[in-house]
Structure formats: C-alpha cells, structure tokens
mmCIF file of C-alpha atoms in Angstrom:
data_model
loop_
_atom_site.group_PDB
_atom_site.id
_atom_site.type_symbol
_atom_site.label_atom_id
_atom_site.label_comp_id
_atom_site.label_asym_id
_atom_site.label_seq_id
_atom_site.Cartn_x
_atom_site.Cartn_y
_atom_site.Cartn_z
ATOM 1 C CA MET A 727 -60.553 45.474 71.094
ATOM 2 C CA SER A 728 -59.194 41.940 69.038
ATOM 3 C CA THR A 729 -57.676 41.496 66.151
ATOM 4 C CA LEU A 730 -58.176 39.404 62.686
ATOM 5 C CA PRO A 731 -54.992 37.027 62.212
ATOM 6 C CA PHE A 732 -54.168 38.046 58.375
ATOM 7 C CA PRO A 733 -55.938 41.260 58.045
ATOM 8 C CA GLU A 734 -56.166 42.923 54.910
ATOM 9 C CA ALA A 735 -52.300 44.449 54.144
ATOM 10 C CA PRO A 736 -52.831 48.392 55.140
ATOM 11 C CA GLU A 737 -52.794 50.922 51.939
ATOM 12 C CA PRO A 738 -48.806 51.652 50.969
ATOM 13 C CA ASP A 739 -47.747 55.024 51.118
ATOM 14 C CA ALA A 740 -47.891 57.271 48.160
ATOM 15 C CA ALA A 741 -44.040 57.273 47.624
ATOM 16 C CA LEU A 742 -43.953 52.892 47.668
ATOM 17 C CA VAL A 743 -46.538 53.471 45.038
ATOM 18 C CA GLU A 744 -44.822 55.652 42.906
ATOM 19 C CA LYS A 745 -41.805 53.235 42.989
ATOM 20 C CA GLY A 746 -43.807 50.399 42.718
ATOM 21 C CA ARG A 747 -45.816 52.099 39.972
ATOM 22 C CA MET A 748 -41.751 53.191 37.816
ATOM 23 C CA LEU A 749 -40.417 49.295 38.769
ATOM 24 C CA PHE A 750 -43.266 48.522 36.003
ATOM 25 C CA ALA A 751 -42.756 51.505 33.741
ATOM 26 C CA SER A 752 -40.594 49.845 31.735
ATOM 27 C CA GLU A 753 -41.517 46.855 29.649
ATOM 28 C CA THR A 754 -41.554 43.647 31.282
ATOM 29 C CA GLU A 755 -39.577 40.861 28.916
ATOM 30 C CA PHE A 756 -40.004 37.327 28.906
ATOM 31 C CA LEU A 757 -36.744 36.095 29.548
ATOM 32 C CA LYS A 758 -37.036 32.566 29.506
ATOM 33 C CA GLY A 759 -38.665 29.233 29.849
ATOM 34 C CA VAL A 760 -37.469 26.407 32.227
ATOM 35 C CA VAL A 761 -38.030 22.771 32.047
ATOM 36 C CA ALA A 762 -34.956 21.555 34.486
ATOM 37 C CA MET A 763 -32.995 23.384 37.101
ATOM 38 C CA ASP A 764 -29.985 23.415 35.015
ATOM 39 C CA GLY A 765 -31.966 25.928 33.113
ATOM 40 C CA LEU A 766 -32.357 28.561 35.236
ATOM 41 C CA PRO A 767 -31.092 31.897 34.572
ATOM 42 C CA PRO A 768 -27.883 32.815 36.980
ATOM 43 C CA ALA A 769 -29.203 33.636 40.638
ATOM 44 C CA ASP A 770 -28.391 37.789 40.395
ATOM 45 C CA ARG A 771 -30.698 39.383 41.354
ATOM 46 C CA LEU A 772 -33.944 39.239 43.954
ATOM 47 C CA GLU A 773 -36.769 37.004 42.838
ATOM 48 C CA VAL A 774 -40.597 36.588 43.837
ATOM 49 C CA CYS A 775 -42.685 33.725 42.349
ATOM 50 C CA PHE A 776 -46.499 33.707 41.352
ATOM 51 C CA ALA A 777 -48.040 30.185 42.407
ATOM 52 C CA GLY A 778 -51.656 28.991 41.890
ATOM 53 C CA ARG A 779 -53.853 25.997 41.235
ATOM 54 C CA SER A 780 -54.594 25.666 37.632
ATOM 55 C CA ASN A 781 -57.731 28.625 36.653
ATOM 56 C CA VAL A 782 -56.582 31.083 39.720
ATOM 57 C CA GLY A 783 -56.659 33.196 37.146
ATOM 58 C CA LYS A 784 -52.408 33.904 37.719
ATOM 59 C CA SER A 785 -51.703 34.686 33.865
ATOM 60 C CA SER A 786 -54.283 37.484 34.321
ATOM 61 C CA LEU A 787 -53.083 38.730 37.629
ATOM 62 C CA ILE A 788 -48.913 38.938 36.197
ATOM 63 C CA ASN A 789 -50.198 40.602 33.195
ATOM 64 C CA ALA A 790 -52.366 42.971 35.617
ATOM 65 C CA VAL A 791 -49.281 43.988 37.688
ATOM 66 C CA THR A 792 -46.685 44.106 33.970
ATOM 67 C CA GLY A 793 -49.312 46.544 32.173
ATOM 68 C CA ARG A 794 -48.864 44.090 29.438
ATOM 69 C CA LYS A 795 -51.685 42.635 27.855
ATOM 70 C CA ALA A 796 -50.403 39.438 26.860
ATOM 71 C CA LEU A 797 -47.524 38.832 28.833
ATOM 72 C CA ALA A 798 -48.338 36.114 30.226
ATOM 73 C CA ARG A 799 -50.863 33.375 28.282
ATOM 74 C CA THR A 800 -54.170 32.970 29.504
ATOM 75 C CA SER A 801 -56.166 30.270 28.438
ATOM 76 C CA ASN A 802 -59.648 28.106 29.667
ATOM 77 C CA THR A 803 -57.521 25.222 29.434
ATOM 78 C CA PRO A 804 -56.019 24.483 33.333
ATOM 79 C CA GLY A 805 -52.226 23.565 33.142
ATOM 80 C CA ARG A 806 -51.450 25.025 29.958
ATOM 81 C CA THR A 807 -48.486 26.772 31.417
ATOM 82 C CA GLN A 808 -46.175 23.821 31.942
ATOM 83 C CA GLU A 809 -42.536 25.319 32.631
ATOM 84 C CA ILE A 810 -41.188 28.090 34.982
ATOM 85 C CA ASN A 811 -40.923 31.210 33.043
ATOM 86 C CA TYR A 812 -39.299 33.572 33.907
ATOM 87 C CA PHE A 813 -39.480 37.771 33.152
ATOM 88 C CA THR A 814 -37.445 40.691 33.644
ATOM 89 C CA VAL A 815 -38.918 43.859 35.142
ATOM 90 C CA SER A 816 -35.391 45.033 36.172
ATOM 91 C CA PRO A 817 -31.558 44.808 36.731
ATOM 92 C CA GLU A 818 -32.581 44.327 40.201
ATOM 93 C CA LEU A 819 -35.930 41.768 39.882
ATOM 94 C CA PHE A 820 -36.801 38.912 38.250
ATOM 95 C CA LEU A 821 -40.612 37.932 37.743
ATOM 96 C CA VAL A 822 -41.140 34.108 37.990
ATOM 97 C CA ASP A 823 -44.782 32.073 36.690
ATOM 98 C CA VAL A 824 -44.333 28.470 37.819
ATOM 99 C CA PRO A 825 -46.339 25.866 36.795
ATOM 100 C CA GLY A 826 -50.084 25.858 37.925
ATOM 101 C CA TYR A 827 -51.016 23.358 39.836
ATOM 102 C CA GLY A 828 -54.399 20.625 40.270
ATOM 103 C CA TYR A 829 -54.593 19.907 36.815
ATOM 104 C CA ALA A 830 -57.350 17.942 35.908
ATOM 105 C CA ASN A 831 -57.078 16.615 32.553
ATOM 106 C CA ALA A 832 -53.144 16.355 32.819
ATOM 107 C CA PRO A 833 -51.415 12.554 32.363
ATOM 108 C CA VAL A 834 -50.282 11.593 35.892
ATOM 109 C CA ALA A 835 -46.908 11.578 34.950
ATOM 110 C CA VAL A 836 -46.863 14.801 33.497
ATOM 111 C CA VAL A 837 -48.408 16.437 36.880
ATOM 112 C CA GLN A 838 -45.567 14.514 38.644
ATOM 113 C CA LYS A 839 -42.753 15.927 36.786
ATOM 114 C CA TRP A 840 -44.321 19.325 37.343
ATOM 115 C CA GLN A 841 -44.681 18.901 40.832
ATOM 116 C CA ARG A 842 -40.990 17.513 41.190
ATOM 117 C CA LEU A 843 -39.350 20.958 39.524
ATOM 118 C CA LEU A 844 -41.942 23.274 41.404
ATOM 119 C CA LYS A 845 -40.637 21.308 44.436
ATOM 120 C CA ASN A 846 -36.780 21.499 43.474
ATOM 121 C CA TYR A 847 -37.151 25.440 42.493
ATOM 122 C CA LEU A 848 -38.800 26.012 45.531
ATOM 123 C CA GLN A 849 -35.942 24.806 47.825
ATOM 124 C CA GLY A 850 -33.496 25.565 45.448
ATOM 125 C CA ARG A 851 -33.431 29.206 44.823
ATOM 126 C CA VAL A 852 -32.234 31.506 47.473
ATOM 127 C CA THR A 853 -32.742 34.646 45.755
ATOM 128 C CA LEU A 854 -36.535 34.073 45.997
ATOM 129 C CA ARG A 855 -37.688 36.382 48.116
ATOM 130 C CA ARG A 856 -41.541 35.866 48.654
ATOM 131 C CA ALA A 857 -44.398 33.423 46.800
ATOM 132 C CA PHE A 858 -47.501 34.982 46.530
ATOM 133 C CA VAL A 859 -49.863 32.284 46.746
ATOM 134 C CA LEU A 860 -52.505 32.800 44.395
ATOM 135 C CA ILE A 861 -56.231 31.791 45.997
ATOM 136 C CA ASP A 862 -59.936 32.161 44.019
ATOM 137 C CA ALA A 863 -61.535 34.703 45.987
ATOM 138 C CA ARG A 864 -64.939 32.212 45.489
ATOM 139 C CA HIS A 865 -63.849 29.016 46.583
ATOM 140 C CA GLY A 866 -61.099 29.886 49.027
ATOM 141 C CA VAL A 867 -58.071 27.530 50.241
ATOM 142 C CA LYS A 868 -58.650 23.745 49.001
ATOM 143 C CA PRO A 869 -56.316 20.598 50.001
ATOM 144 C CA VAL A 870 -54.041 21.709 46.641
ATOM 145 C CA ASP A 871 -53.268 24.680 48.295
ATOM 146 C CA ASP A 872 -52.427 23.450 51.473
ATOM 147 C CA GLU A 873 -50.090 21.052 49.966
ATOM 148 C CA ILE A 874 -48.277 24.208 47.938
ATOM 149 C CA MET A 875 -48.415 26.337 51.326
ATOM 150 C CA SER A 876 -46.643 23.098 53.362
ATOM 151 C CA LEU A 877 -44.300 22.807 50.596
ATOM 152 C CA LEU A 878 -43.388 26.549 50.991
ATOM 153 C CA ASP A 879 -43.110 26.019 54.790
ATOM 154 C CA SER A 880 -40.590 23.776 54.503
ATOM 155 C CA ALA A 881 -38.573 25.435 52.006
ATOM 156 C CA ALA A 882 -38.719 27.860 54.627
ATOM 157 C CA VAL A 883 -40.229 30.332 51.196
ATOM 158 C CA THR A 884 -42.141 33.201 53.395
ATOM 159 C CA PHE A 885 -45.048 33.112 51.329
ATOM 160 C CA GLN A 886 -48.634 35.737 50.453
ATOM 161 C CA VAL A 887 -51.648 35.016 49.970
ATOM 162 C CA ILE A 888 -53.298 36.916 47.793
ATOM 163 C CA LEU A 889 -57.324 36.635 46.789
ATOM 164 C CA THR A 890 -58.176 36.724 42.701
ATOM 165 C CA LYS A 891 -61.206 37.389 41.126
ATOM 166 C CA ALA A 892 -62.780 39.419 43.828
ATOM 167 C CA ASP A 893 -65.228 40.892 41.060
ATOM 168 C CA LYS A 894 -66.741 37.615 41.285
ATOM 169 C CA VAL A 895 -68.158 37.397 44.813
ATOM 170 C CA LYS A 896 -70.592 39.243 47.075
ATOM 171 C CA GLU A 897 -69.096 41.481 50.450
ATOM 172 C CA VAL A 898 -70.586 39.032 52.430
ATOM 173 C CA ASP A 899 -69.958 35.998 50.524
ATOM 174 C CA ARG A 900 -65.762 37.347 50.160
ATOM 175 C CA THR A 901 -66.351 37.948 54.327
ATOM 176 C CA LYS A 902 -66.649 34.192 54.993
ATOM 177 C CA VAL A 903 -64.029 32.866 51.883
ATOM 178 C CA LEU A 904 -61.412 35.371 54.018
ATOM 179 C CA THR A 905 -62.816 33.822 57.187
ATOM 180 C CA GLN A 906 -61.513 30.803 55.948
ATOM 181 C CA VAL A 907 -58.822 31.751 54.326
ATOM 182 C CA ARG A 908 -57.236 32.950 57.635
ATOM 183 C CA GLY A 909 -57.944 29.388 59.674
ATOM 184 C CA ALA A 910 -56.147 27.391 57.035
ATOM 185 C CA LEU A 911 -53.417 30.170 57.123
ATOM 186 C CA THR A 912 -52.372 29.526 61.076
ATOM 187 C CA LYS A 913 -51.802 26.048 60.249
ATOM 188 C CA HIS A 914 -48.595 27.800 58.095
ATOM 189 C CA PRO A 915 -45.386 29.060 59.867
ATOM 190 C CA ALA A 916 -43.769 30.474 56.329
ATOM 191 C CA ALA A 917 -47.591 32.290 56.048
ATOM 192 C CA TYR A 918 -47.373 36.539 56.351
ATOM 193 C CA PRO A 919 -49.511 38.006 58.009
ATOM 194 C CA GLU A 920 -50.963 39.936 55.765
ATOM 195 C CA LEU A 921 -53.312 39.298 52.663
ATOM 196 C CA LEU A 922 -54.138 41.101 49.333
ATOM 197 C CA VAL A 923 -57.539 41.036 47.666
ATOM 198 C CA THR A 924 -57.373 41.857 44.158
ATOM 199 C CA SER A 925 -59.203 42.117 40.506
ATOM 200 C CA SER A 926 -57.399 42.038 37.800
ATOM 201 C CA GLU A 927 -60.441 42.543 35.688
ATOM 202 C CA LYS A 928 -61.451 45.457 38.089
ATOM 203 C CA GLY A 929 -57.414 46.523 38.378
ATOM 204 C CA TRP A 930 -58.007 46.139 42.499
ATOM 205 C CA GLY A 931 -55.558 45.267 44.575
ATOM 206 C CA ILE A 932 -53.073 46.009 41.547
ATOM 207 C CA ALA A 933 -51.261 49.115 42.156
ATOM 208 C CA HIS A 934 -50.883 47.707 45.882
ATOM 209 C CA LEU A 935 -49.079 44.432 44.614
ATOM 210 C CA ARG A 936 -46.749 46.744 42.754
ATOM 211 C CA ALA A 937 -45.696 48.889 45.821
ATOM 212 C CA LEU A 938 -45.092 45.664 47.795
ATOM 213 C CA ILE A 939 -42.898 44.111 45.607
ATOM 214 C CA ALA A 940 -41.132 47.172 45.002
ATOM 215 C CA GLY A 941 -40.690 46.990 48.810
ATOM 216 C CA LEU A 942 -39.442 43.745 49.139
ATOM 217 C CA GLU A 943 -35.640 43.853 49.589
#
C-alpha cells in the first residue's frame, strides 16, 4: 500500500493535547514589534514563527491558538503587519508573527525592506525551532509561497505547512489542494513531513497545533 507524501499529522495523544492546552492557558502577552535585527529580544528561549502571504488568515490563527480575540491584529488590508511581532507565551516560549508576504499594494521599497528583515531573521535566529508556513486551503501553494519555502531551505529552518480556512472549501476541492501542496513540498528539503489542516472560525486543528508546539524541544 502506497503512503502519501506529507500526510496530515496524526492526532496527538491526550497527554500532549493537555500539555498544549496548559501552555496557552495563561495569558499570552505582546512583547514588542521589531523593525531591525538589533531590536530582537534576547535569544533565551525556544521560539516558533508564523509566516504566510497576506490575507492567508495568519492573525486569526494566532488569535485562535492563543485564545485571545485581538492579540494579533486582523485586517482586510493585506500587508498591514510590517514588523516582526513577538509574543510571550511562557518563560520557555516566544510566538513570533513575521510580516506577511505577497503584498499587492505596498510600495516596492517597503516590500524590499520587509523581505530583507524576514530573510535576516530566518537565517540568523538560533532559537527558532520551527516555522509554520500558512497556505490558504482555497488556493494552495503560490509562487510567492515557494519563495519563502526556498528561503527556509537555505536557512536550514524546519518548516511545517498549515492549511488555513479549510471550512471555506468543499472536501473534494480540499483534496485537490492537498495534492497540489504535497507536490510542491517535495521540492523543499526543510519541509517537515506532516501537514495540519485548520479553520480558525470553526476551531479545527487548533488543539492539535497547540499540542505540536508544546511537543517541540
């Protein structure tokens, strides 16, 4: 029997789900927004980052994971987040929201500045344990997503793809998108070999994602 490449992550056991729940049970706090590498906080704990093209639902997912309705700003204007935003989850964990990419309306110079900061962060942050790359379940992997994945390959940063807005897609179409995503990921050596399908609106995959983060070392 053949095995799908990049299968959906298996359900975590109850102990890890509880560990994830407890990790995010205390109030996650916004620490700072960083516009240059010298503004990064001390690298004194593990951190995970969330990356995704503009309007992929990144802020909504972060809010859902942390259980805070307005922790990360949500906006209908793509590219509103122009900083690397640090959130303190616990004394052992930073959650990092990096600038969206693929901005349609931002000036070229601004986009280049964001991209440079993102590249420097990904290549230079030794405590970054995993990057979560968000892919819209309605659209699959776009060329701009391939670019960020290639950057993560070159930085040797393990990344895991999370499909967002899965509730907006019929199951048959979701299967097609998953096939497209799996094909795209075969080209990326830094890709973690499991996917996670989520919906911030419906709560799908949120406890699973918390468990994944809690299980990182």
